[in-house]
Short mmCIF file of C-alpha atoms in Angstrom, two decimals:
data_model
loop_
_atom_site.label_atom_id
_atom_site.label_comp_id
_atom_site.label_asym_id
_atom_site.label_seq_id
_atom_site.Cartn_x
_atom_site.Cartn_y
_atom_site.Cartn_z
CA MET A 30 -20.19 -14.16 -13.12
CA ARG A 31 -17.67 -12.11 -15.10
CA LEU A 32 -14.25 -13.74 -15.30
CA ALA A 33 -10.98 -11.91 -15.81
CA GLU A 34 -7.27 -12.41 -15.23
CA ASP A 35 -5.81 -9.56 -13.21
CA LEU A 36 -1.99 -9.55 -13.15
CA GLY A 37 -1.97 -13.35 -13.02
CA LEU A 38 -4.86 -13.72 -10.56
CA ARG A 39 -8.08 -15.38 -11.78
CA VAL A 40 -10.93 -13.19 -10.50
CA GLY A 41 -14.68 -13.69 -10.74
CA THR A 42 -16.96 -10.67 -10.24
CA LEU A 43 -20.52 -11.36 -9.12
CA ASP A 44 -23.62 -9.24 -9.04
CA LEU A 45 -25.29 -9.13 -5.65
CA ASP A 46 -28.12 -11.47 -6.67
CA GLU A 47 -25.53 -14.00 -7.91
CA ALA A 48 -23.63 -13.90 -4.60
CA LEU A 49 -26.68 -14.38 -2.36
CA PRO A 50 -27.85 -16.42 -0.61
CA ALA A 51 -24.61 -18.23 -1.48
CA PRO A 52 -22.06 -17.77 -4.28
CA PRO A 53 -22.07 -20.38 -7.05
CA PRO A 54 -19.47 -23.09 -6.48
CA GLY A 55 -16.14 -22.20 -8.00
CA ASP A 56 -13.32 -24.59 -8.80
CA PRO A 57 -10.35 -23.35 -6.72
CA HIS A 58 -8.04 -24.74 -9.40
CA GLU A 59 -9.63 -22.46 -11.99
CA LEU A 60 -10.61 -19.42 -9.90
CA ASP A 61 -8.63 -17.66 -7.18
CA VAL A 62 -10.90 -14.87 -5.89
CA VAL A 63 -14.59 -13.96 -6.12
CA ARG A 64 -15.74 -10.38 -5.49
CA VAL A 65 -18.90 -8.28 -5.29
CA MET A 66 -18.16 -4.64 -6.05
CA HIS A 67 -19.89 -1.72 -4.26
CA PRO A 68 -22.23 -3.90 -2.15
CA PRO A 69 -24.92 -1.86 -0.34
CA ALA A 70 -24.24 -1.64 3.40
CA GLU A 71 -27.61 -3.13 4.31
CA ARG A 72 -26.59 -6.39 2.57
CA TRP A 73 -23.19 -6.70 4.24
CA PRO A 74 -24.50 -9.11 6.95
CA ASP A 75 -25.97 -11.37 4.23
CA LEU A 76 -22.64 -11.40 2.40
CA VAL A 77 -20.78 -12.30 5.59
CA ARG A 78 -23.16 -15.23 6.11
CA ALA A 79 -22.41 -16.32 2.54
CA GLY A 80 -18.68 -16.49 3.38
CA PHE A 81 -17.44 -13.13 2.10
CA THR A 82 -15.34 -10.60 3.96
CA LEU A 83 -16.25 -6.92 3.61
CA LYS A 84 -13.37 -4.59 2.98
CA PRO A 85 -12.16 -1.43 1.30
CA GLY A 86 -10.79 -2.24 -2.12
CA TRP A 87 -7.78 0.02 -1.46
CA VAL A 88 -6.20 1.65 1.57
CA THR A 89 -4.07 4.80 1.71
CA TRP A 90 -1.21 4.88 4.22
CA LEU A 91 -0.91 8.14 6.21
CA ARG A 92 0.90 9.77 9.10
CA GLY A 93 1.49 13.26 10.37
CA THR A 94 4.64 14.93 9.10
CA PRO A 95 7.38 14.34 11.70
CA GLN A 96 8.73 17.48 13.37
CA SER A 97 12.29 16.20 12.94
CA ASP A 98 14.16 13.03 12.03
CA GLU A 99 15.07 12.44 15.66
CA ALA A 100 11.45 12.83 16.75
CA TYR A 101 10.40 10.37 14.06
CA LEU A 102 13.00 7.77 14.96
CA GLY A 103 11.94 8.05 18.59
CA GLU A 104 8.45 6.84 17.63
CA LEU A 105 9.68 3.63 15.99
CA SER A 106 10.41 0.18 17.35
CA VAL A 107 13.93 -0.71 18.43
CA SER A 108 14.46 -2.83 15.32
CA GLU A 109 13.26 -0.04 13.00
CA ARG A 110 15.50 2.53 14.72
CA ARG A 111 18.41 0.14 14.27
CA ALA A 112 17.60 -0.20 10.55
CA PHE A 113 17.48 3.59 10.14
CA ARG A 114 20.77 4.08 12.00
CA LYS A 115 22.36 1.50 9.70
CA ALA A 116 20.95 3.35 6.68
CA LEU A 117 22.31 6.67 7.93
CA ARG A 118 25.78 5.15 8.35
CA TYR A 119 25.55 3.77 4.83
CA GLY A 120 24.54 7.21 3.56
CA ALA A 121 27.63 8.76 5.08
CA ASP A 122 30.03 6.01 4.00
CA ALA A 123 28.73 5.83 0.41
CA ALA A 124 28.52 9.61 -0.02
CA VAL A 125 24.79 9.45 -0.81
CA ARG A 126 23.53 12.68 -2.36
CA MET A 127 19.90 13.66 -2.91
CA GLU A 128 18.58 16.01 -5.60
CA VAL A 129 15.08 17.43 -5.13
CA HIS A 130 13.22 18.59 -8.24
CA HIS A 131 10.19 20.76 -7.47
CA PRO A 132 8.57 21.44 -9.80
CA ILE A 133 9.34 18.09 -11.36
CA THR A 134 11.29 18.16 -14.63
CA GLU A 135 11.19 15.91 -17.66
CA ARG A 136 14.79 14.82 -17.04
CA ALA A 137 14.08 13.96 -13.40
CA TYR A 138 11.00 11.89 -14.27
CA ASP A 139 12.87 10.01 -16.99
CA ASP A 140 15.77 9.36 -14.59
CA PHE A 141 13.28 7.85 -12.17
CA LEU A 142 11.56 5.91 -14.96
CA ARG A 143 14.77 4.17 -16.03
CA LEU A 144 15.27 2.79 -12.53
CA TYR A 145 11.57 1.94 -12.25
CA VAL A 146 11.46 -0.07 -15.49
CA ASP A 147 14.47 -2.12 -14.35
CA ALA A 148 12.78 -2.78 -11.00
CA ILE A 149 9.48 -3.81 -12.61
CA ALA A 150 11.33 -6.39 -14.71
CA ARG A 151 12.55 -8.05 -11.49
CA MET A 152 9.07 -8.28 -9.91
CA ARG A 153 6.90 -11.39 -9.88
CA ARG A 154 3.85 -9.43 -11.05
CA GLY A 155 5.29 -6.07 -11.98
CA HIS A 156 3.35 -3.63 -14.14
CA ASN A 157 4.65 -0.33 -15.50
CA TYR A 158 2.01 2.13 -14.30
CA ALA A 159 4.50 5.00 -14.12
CA GLU A 160 4.95 5.16 -17.90
CA SER A 161 1.28 6.02 -18.47
CA LEU A 162 1.39 8.79 -15.87
CA ARG A 163 4.42 10.53 -17.37
CA ASP A 164 2.52 12.98 -19.55
CA PRO A 165 -0.19 13.88 -16.98
CA ILE A 166 2.44 14.48 -14.30
CA LEU A 167 4.66 16.60 -16.55
CA ALA A 168 1.60 18.57 -17.71
CA ALA A 169 1.24 19.95 -14.16
CA PRO A 170 4.85 19.98 -12.92
CA GLY A 171 4.20 22.19 -9.90
CA THR A 172 2.06 19.48 -8.30
CA SER A 173 4.79 16.82 -8.32
CA ILE A 174 8.24 16.34 -6.79
CA ALA A 175 11.07 14.00 -7.75
CA VAL A 176 13.93 13.02 -5.46
CA ILE A 177 16.92 11.38 -7.16
CA ALA A 178 19.49 9.60 -4.99
CA TYR A 179 23.11 9.26 -6.10
CA VAL A 180 25.49 6.72 -4.58
CA GLU A 181 29.15 7.41 -5.31
CA GLY A 182 28.07 9.56 -8.24
CA ARG A 183 25.63 7.18 -9.96
CA GLN A 184 21.83 7.17 -9.83
CA ALA A 185 20.77 4.43 -7.43
CA GLY A 186 17.30 5.42 -6.27
CA ALA A 187 14.43 7.80 -6.92
CA CYS A 188 10.91 8.63 -5.87
CA VAL A 189 8.03 10.67 -7.26
CA CYS A 190 5.61 12.45 -4.93
CA GLN A 191 2.46 14.43 -5.64
CA LEU A 192 0.90 17.25 -3.68
CA GLN A 193 -2.67 16.25 -2.99
CA GLN A 194 -5.45 18.61 -3.95
CA ASN A 195 -6.47 19.10 -0.34
CA GLY A 196 -3.21 21.00 -0.01
CA SER A 197 -2.03 19.20 3.11
CA THR A 198 -0.43 15.97 1.92
CA VAL A 199 2.81 14.87 0.27
CA TYR A 200 1.74 11.64 -1.42
CA LEU A 201 4.51 9.18 -2.31
CA ARG A 202 3.38 7.64 -5.58
CA TYR A 203 6.51 5.70 -6.60
CA ILE A 204 9.80 4.80 -4.97
CA VAL A 205 12.54 2.61 -6.45
CA THR A 206 16.13 1.70 -5.62
CA GLU A 207 18.75 -0.59 -7.05
CA PRO A 208 18.75 -3.95 -5.21
CA GLU A 209 22.12 -3.49 -3.52
CA ALA A 210 21.26 0.05 -2.43
CA ARG A 211 17.87 -1.10 -1.13
CA ARG A 212 19.51 -3.77 1.02
CA ALA A 213 21.86 -1.13 2.41
CA GLY A 214 18.94 1.12 3.38
CA LEU A 215 18.66 3.70 0.61
CA SER A 216 14.86 3.55 0.57
CA ARG A 217 14.83 4.63 4.22
CA LEU A 218 17.06 7.59 3.39
CA LEU A 219 14.65 8.57 0.61
CA HIS A 220 11.78 8.47 3.09
CA LEU A 221 13.65 10.76 5.47
CA ARG A 222 14.24 13.20 2.61
CA ILE A 223 10.53 13.12 1.77
CA PHE A 224 9.73 14.03 5.39
CA GLU A 225 12.15 16.92 5.11
CA VAL A 226 10.46 18.11 1.91
CA ALA A 227 7.06 17.93 3.63
CA ARG A 228 8.37 20.09 6.47
CA GLU A 229 9.86 22.60 4.04
CA LEU A 230 6.53 22.84 2.20
CA ARG A 231 4.58 23.01 5.49
CA ARG A 232 2.46 19.98 4.63
CA ASP A 233 0.66 18.35 7.54
CA LEU A 234 0.56 14.78 6.24
CA VAL A 235 2.77 12.31 4.39
CA SER A 236 1.34 9.32 2.56
CA LEU A 237 3.16 6.14 1.57
CA GLY A 238 0.71 5.68 -1.28
CA SER A 239 -2.27 3.36 -1.76
CA ASP A 240 -2.42 -0.45 -1.93
CA PRO A 241 -5.05 -3.05 -2.81
CA THR A 242 -6.12 -4.75 0.40
CA LEU A 243 -5.20 -8.30 -0.68
CA TYR A 244 -1.46 -8.37 0.06
CA GLY A 245 0.07 -11.15 -2.01
CA HIS A 246 -1.39 -10.14 -5.36
CA PHE A 247 -0.19 -6.77 -6.65
CA CYS A 248 1.67 -5.97 -3.42
CA GLU A 249 3.63 -8.53 -1.43
CA PRO A 250 2.64 -9.22 2.21
CA GLY A 251 5.98 -7.78 3.32
CA LEU A 252 4.91 -4.34 2.09
CA PHE A 253 2.20 -4.23 4.76
CA ARG A 254 4.77 -5.00 7.45
CA PHE A 255 7.20 -2.42 6.04
CA LYS A 256 4.67 0.42 6.00
CA ARG A 257 3.40 -0.50 9.46
CA GLY A 258 6.98 -0.50 10.75
CA MET A 259 7.52 2.95 9.24
CA GLY A 260 4.79 4.30 11.52
CA PHE A 261 2.03 4.74 8.92
CA VAL A 262 -1.66 3.89 9.33
CA PRO A 263 -3.95 2.58 6.54
CA VAL A 264 -7.35 4.21 5.94
CA PRO A 265 -9.94 3.36 3.26
CA SER A 266 -8.82 5.23 0.16
CA HIS A 267 -12.33 6.37 -0.74
CA ALA A 268 -12.67 7.95 2.71
CA PHE A 269 -9.49 10.00 2.31
CA MET A 270 -9.83 10.75 -1.40
CA PRO A 271 -13.52 10.62 -2.40
CA GLY A 272 -13.87 9.00 -5.79
CA ASN A 273 -10.73 6.90 -5.34
CA GLY A 274 -11.45 3.37 -4.18
CA TRP A 275 -14.59 1.54 -3.10
CA ASN A 276 -15.98 -1.11 -0.79
CA GLU A 277 -16.16 -4.73 -1.87
CA ALA A 278 -17.01 -8.21 -0.64
CA GLU A 279 -14.25 -10.73 -1.24
CA LEU A 280 -13.97 -14.50 -1.04
CA VAL A 281 -10.50 -16.01 -1.60
CA LEU A 282 -10.85 -19.56 -2.91
CA SER A 283 -7.27 -20.58 -3.64
CA LEU A 284 -3.65 -19.73 -2.92
CA ASP A 285 -2.49 -21.40 -6.16
CA ARG A 286 -1.38 -18.03 -7.52
CA LEU A 287 -0.85 -16.24 -4.22
CA PRO A 288 2.00 -16.59 -1.72
CA ASP A 289 1.43 -18.60 1.45
CA PRO A 290 0.74 -16.76 3.66
CA SER A 291 -1.11 -13.88 2.05
CA PHE A 292 -2.75 -11.12 4.05
CA SER A 293 -6.17 -9.49 3.70
CA LEU A 294 -7.15 -6.18 5.30
CA CYS A 295 -10.88 -6.08 5.96
CA TYR A 296 -13.53 -4.42 8.09
CA ASP A 297 -14.28 -5.60 11.62
CA LEU A 298 -18.07 -5.62 11.41
CA SER A 299 -18.38 -6.63 15.06
CA ARG A 300 -17.43 -3.04 15.96
CA GLU A 301 -19.27 0.22 15.49
CA ALA A 302 -18.13 2.57 12.73
CA VAL A 303 -15.60 5.15 13.92
CA PRO A 304 -14.29 8.44 12.48
CA VAL A 305 -11.59 7.75 9.88
CA PRO A 306 -8.30 9.47 10.86
CA TRP A 307 -7.24 12.48 8.76
CA CYS A 308 -10.43 12.41 6.73
CA GLN A 309 -13.17 15.00 6.41
CA ASP A 310 -15.32 15.59 9.47
CA GLY A 311 -18.17 13.12 9.64
CA VAL A 312 -16.51 10.37 7.56
CA THR A 313 -16.82 7.06 9.40
CA ALA A 314 -16.06 3.42 8.63
CA PRO A 315 -15.79 0.16 10.57
CA PRO A 316 -12.31 -0.32 12.05
CA LEU A 317 -9.90 -2.61 10.22
CA ARG A 318 -8.81 -6.13 11.12
CA GLY A 319 -6.69 -8.69 9.25
CA ASP A 320 -6.90 -12.24 7.91
CA VAL A 321 -3.71 -14.25 7.41
CA LEU A 322 -4.50 -16.66 4.56
CA SER A 323 -2.64 -19.97 4.49
CA ALA A 324 -3.02 -23.61 3.54
CA LYS A 325 -1.38 -24.52 6.85
CA SER A 326 -3.52 -25.28 9.90
CA GLU A 327 -1.13 -23.32 12.11
CA VAL A 328 0.31 -20.02 10.96
CA ASP A 329 2.00 -17.28 12.97
CA VAL A 330 -0.17 -14.15 12.82
CA ARG A 331 2.18 -12.03 14.95
CA PRO A 332 4.13 -10.52 12.01
CA PHE A 333 0.87 -8.90 10.85
CA GLN A 334 -0.40 -7.55 14.17
CA ALA A 335 -0.67 -3.78 14.50
CA ASP A 336 -2.09 -1.26 16.94
CA PHE A 337 -4.47 0.04 14.26
CA LEU A 338 -6.05 -3.43 13.75
CA THR A 339 -8.72 -4.70 16.13
CA ASP A 340 -7.80 -8.33 15.47
CA VAL A 341 -5.65 -10.58 13.26
CA ARG A 342 -6.92 -14.08 12.54
CA SER A 343 -5.65 -17.07 10.62
CA LYS A 344 -7.87 -18.39 7.84
CA VAL A 345 -7.10 -21.83 6.42
CA LEU A 346 -7.61 -22.41 2.70
CA ARG A 347 -7.39 -26.07 1.81
CA PRO A 348 -5.51 -26.92 -1.42
#
């Protein structure tokens, strides 16, 4: 077993022969998660019997580009429409102004980066990935877009999008807002502006980026609920972008360093593989389901239910 600390989480990585027929006992007070990377599909049933869940390591959130803001809002739940209407009122009252930079400029990226660094400092497990991508993004400025939001004349939010190589997708890589502006709904206004950019560029798809499938580690569980509420659907990242992402077997041992509840997206292996939406013809994968991880014997799974999941279950992890 190879041990590593990943953004505060204690992770053990096993080879297949170490994981089967059963993983070695791990002390849940010293190890949080055990994984087998790239397990061959023919051994998935054996890994399930050993207690693992099979899952994509990452998912990419996608939806078709809305034809208009009104059409988009009409697709959402009543509570989401109410949140967007509130954000639109805020935008008018606070004189929110958006600047779109395409191709992206050095000044626009650095404006975004200043807000991003401040936001990372406020996060429980924040990591500044955007700094390392500055030079690669600016080296090909025509493939990236920045949107800077001004509230009463000051910079209060920003996002950076990339145009995927398949030519059809506006991929939201980073979005950040000041805390007060976020509570008022500025991030929703930025999303509407991204949709508008996608329409202007005649792109068929918009992506809300890619997440690891254990919500509670790098991404908080609330991010899953937010993206679901925005009308996006997760697909295995390696199915949408070959070479990005992988399959893995995962066994969560402890919530000592994870929030309670946490949420795991995984494959429903009781179902046949199905075509993956928006991916190349012939790409299939098992449909997705969810595990709500908690130390409590009774936990409400309803906040995590979604039309694109076949099932959501509670999974009790004893302290």
